[in-house]
Coordinates of C-alpha atoms in Angstrom, one line a residue:
X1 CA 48.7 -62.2 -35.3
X2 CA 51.4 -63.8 -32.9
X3 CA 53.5 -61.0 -33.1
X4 CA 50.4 -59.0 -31.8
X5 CA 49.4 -61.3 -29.1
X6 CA 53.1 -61.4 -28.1
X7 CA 53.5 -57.8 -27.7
X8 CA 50.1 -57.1 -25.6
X9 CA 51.2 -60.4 -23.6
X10 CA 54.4 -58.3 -22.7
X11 CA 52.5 -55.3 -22.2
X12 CA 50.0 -56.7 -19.9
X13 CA 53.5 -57.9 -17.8
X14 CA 54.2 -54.6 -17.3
X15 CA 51.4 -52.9 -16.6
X16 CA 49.9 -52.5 -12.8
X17 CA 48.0 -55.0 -12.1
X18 CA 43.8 -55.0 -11.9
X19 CA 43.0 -54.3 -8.7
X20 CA 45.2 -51.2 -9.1
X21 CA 43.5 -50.2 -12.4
X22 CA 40.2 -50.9 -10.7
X23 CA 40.6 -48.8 -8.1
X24 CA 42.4 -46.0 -10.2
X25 CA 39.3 -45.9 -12.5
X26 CA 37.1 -46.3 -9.3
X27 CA 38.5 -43.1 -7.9
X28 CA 38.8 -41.6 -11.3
X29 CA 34.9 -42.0 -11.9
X30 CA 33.9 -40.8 -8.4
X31 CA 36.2 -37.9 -8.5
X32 CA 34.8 -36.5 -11.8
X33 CA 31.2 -37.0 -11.3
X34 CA 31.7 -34.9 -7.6
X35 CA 33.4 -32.1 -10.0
X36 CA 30.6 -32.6 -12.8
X37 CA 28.0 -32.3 -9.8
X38 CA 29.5 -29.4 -8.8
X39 CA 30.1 -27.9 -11.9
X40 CA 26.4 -28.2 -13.1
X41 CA 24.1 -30.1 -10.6
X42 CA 20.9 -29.4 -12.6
X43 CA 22.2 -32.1 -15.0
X44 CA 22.3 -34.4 -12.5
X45 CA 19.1 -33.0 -10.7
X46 CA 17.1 -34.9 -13.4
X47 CA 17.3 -38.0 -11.7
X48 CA 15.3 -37.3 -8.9
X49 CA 11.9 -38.0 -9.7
X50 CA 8.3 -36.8 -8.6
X51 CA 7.8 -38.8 -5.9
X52 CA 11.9 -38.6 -4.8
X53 CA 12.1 -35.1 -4.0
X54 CA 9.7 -34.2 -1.0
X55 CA 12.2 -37.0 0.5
X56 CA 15.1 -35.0 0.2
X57 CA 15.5 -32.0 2.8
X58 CA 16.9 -29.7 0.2
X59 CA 16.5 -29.3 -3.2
X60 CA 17.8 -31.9 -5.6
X61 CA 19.8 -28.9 -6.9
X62 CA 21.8 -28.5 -3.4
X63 CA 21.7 -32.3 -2.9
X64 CA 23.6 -33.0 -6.1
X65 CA 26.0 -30.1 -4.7
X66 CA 26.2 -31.9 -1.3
X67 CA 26.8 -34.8 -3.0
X68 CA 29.5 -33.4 -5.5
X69 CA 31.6 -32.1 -2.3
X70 CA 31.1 -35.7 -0.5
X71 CA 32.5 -37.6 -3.9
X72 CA 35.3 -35.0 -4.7
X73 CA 36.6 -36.4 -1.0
X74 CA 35.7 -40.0 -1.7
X75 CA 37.3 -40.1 -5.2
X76 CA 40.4 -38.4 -4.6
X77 CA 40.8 -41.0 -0.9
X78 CA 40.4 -43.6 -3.6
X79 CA 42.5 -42.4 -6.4
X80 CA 45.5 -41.6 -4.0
X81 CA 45.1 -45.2 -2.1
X82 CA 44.3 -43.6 1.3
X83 CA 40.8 -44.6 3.2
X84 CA 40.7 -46.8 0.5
X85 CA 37.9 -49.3 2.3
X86 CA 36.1 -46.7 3.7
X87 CA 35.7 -45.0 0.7
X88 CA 35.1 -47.6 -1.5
X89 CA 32.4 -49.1 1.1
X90 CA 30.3 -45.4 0.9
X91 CA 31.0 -46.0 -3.5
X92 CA 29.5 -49.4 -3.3
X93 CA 26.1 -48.5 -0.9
X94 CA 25.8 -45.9 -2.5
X95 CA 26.0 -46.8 -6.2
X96 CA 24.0 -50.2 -4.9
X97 CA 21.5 -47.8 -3.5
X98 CA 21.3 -46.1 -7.0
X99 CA 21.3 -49.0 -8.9
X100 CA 17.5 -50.1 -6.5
X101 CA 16.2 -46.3 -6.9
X102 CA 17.1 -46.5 -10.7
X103 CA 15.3 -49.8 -10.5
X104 CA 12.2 -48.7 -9.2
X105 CA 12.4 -46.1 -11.4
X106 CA 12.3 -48.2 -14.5
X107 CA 9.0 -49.9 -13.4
X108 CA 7.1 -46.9 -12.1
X109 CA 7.9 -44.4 -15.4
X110 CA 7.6 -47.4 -17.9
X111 CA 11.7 -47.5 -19.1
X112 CA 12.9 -44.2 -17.6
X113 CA 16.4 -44.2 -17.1
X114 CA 16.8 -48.0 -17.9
X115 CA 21.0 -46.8 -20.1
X116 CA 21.8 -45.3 -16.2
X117 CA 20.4 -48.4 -14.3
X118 CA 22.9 -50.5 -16.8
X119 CA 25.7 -48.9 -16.4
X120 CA 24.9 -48.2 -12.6
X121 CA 24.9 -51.9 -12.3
X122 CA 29.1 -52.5 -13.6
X123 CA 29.8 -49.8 -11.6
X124 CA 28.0 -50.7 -8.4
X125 CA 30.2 -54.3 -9.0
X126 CA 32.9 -52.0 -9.8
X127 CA 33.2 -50.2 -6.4
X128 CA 32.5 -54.1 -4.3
X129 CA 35.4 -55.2 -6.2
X130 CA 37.6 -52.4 -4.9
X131 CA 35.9 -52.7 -1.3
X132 CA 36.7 -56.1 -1.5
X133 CA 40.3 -56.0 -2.3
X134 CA 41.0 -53.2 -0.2
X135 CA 39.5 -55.7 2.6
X136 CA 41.7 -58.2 1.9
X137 CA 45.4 -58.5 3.9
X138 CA 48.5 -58.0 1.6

C-alpha cells in the first residue's frame, strides 16, 4: 500500500498543479456544452420551462444556439488561458444564475431537474474558483 501511496505522491509532484486542472476542465466543460448546444439544441431546449419561454425573445431552440456560439468563445478563452477572468466571471453568473432558475424549478414542478441543479451547483463553485484565481496576482 506504501508503494502505491508513494507512487501517486510522486505523480501528484509532477503533475500541473489545481488551479491549472481547474481551469483546464473549466474550459473543457464550457467548450463542449457550446458544441453539444450547437450540435443538437433541442436537447438542451428542455430546460426551459412553461413559464421561462415567453421570457426569452427567441425560441429556446435559437437561444440554446446563441448560447452554444457564446460558450464555444468562452470555453476555448478559458482552455487556452487568454480572458481568463473575464470568461470565467460570465461561467460563474451564469452557471450561478442556472443553478437559482434550476432552483425554482425544483419547487414549482415538484423535483424537476433536481440531478442538473446538483451538479449545476459543483460547477457553479467550479467556475468562482477559476474567477477567483485568475483574480489573484502571480
Amino acid at each position: 500500500m506504501a508503494a502505491v501511496r508513494d507512487s501517486a505522491v510522486d505523480a501528484a509532484a509532477h503533475a500541473p498543479g489545481p488551479a491549472t486542472i481547474a481551469r483546464v476542465g473549466l474550459g473543457l466543460l464550457i467548450l463542449l456544452a457550446g458544441v453539444h448546444k450547437l450540435l443538437a439544441p433541442e436537447a438542451w431546449a428542455q430546460y426551459v420551462v412553461s413559464w421561462l419561454a415567453p421570457w426569452l425573445v427567441v425560441t429556446p431552440v435559437t437561444f440554446m444556439l446563441v448560447n452554444g456560439v457564446l460558450e464555444v468563445g468562452f470555453g476555448a478563452a478559458i482552455l487556452v488561458d487568454r480572458y481568463t477572468a473575464f470568461s470565467s466571471a460570465v461561467a460563474a453568473v451564469s452557471l450561478s444564475a442556472t443553478v437559482a432558475y434550476l432552483a425554482v424549478v425544483a419547487v414549482t414542478y415538484d423535483g424537476l431537474f433536481v440531478d442538473v441543479l446538483v451538479r449545476d451547483v459543483g460547477l457553479a463553485a467550479l467556475a468562482w474558483a477559476v474567477l477567483v484565481d485568475s483574480l489573484r496576482p502571480d
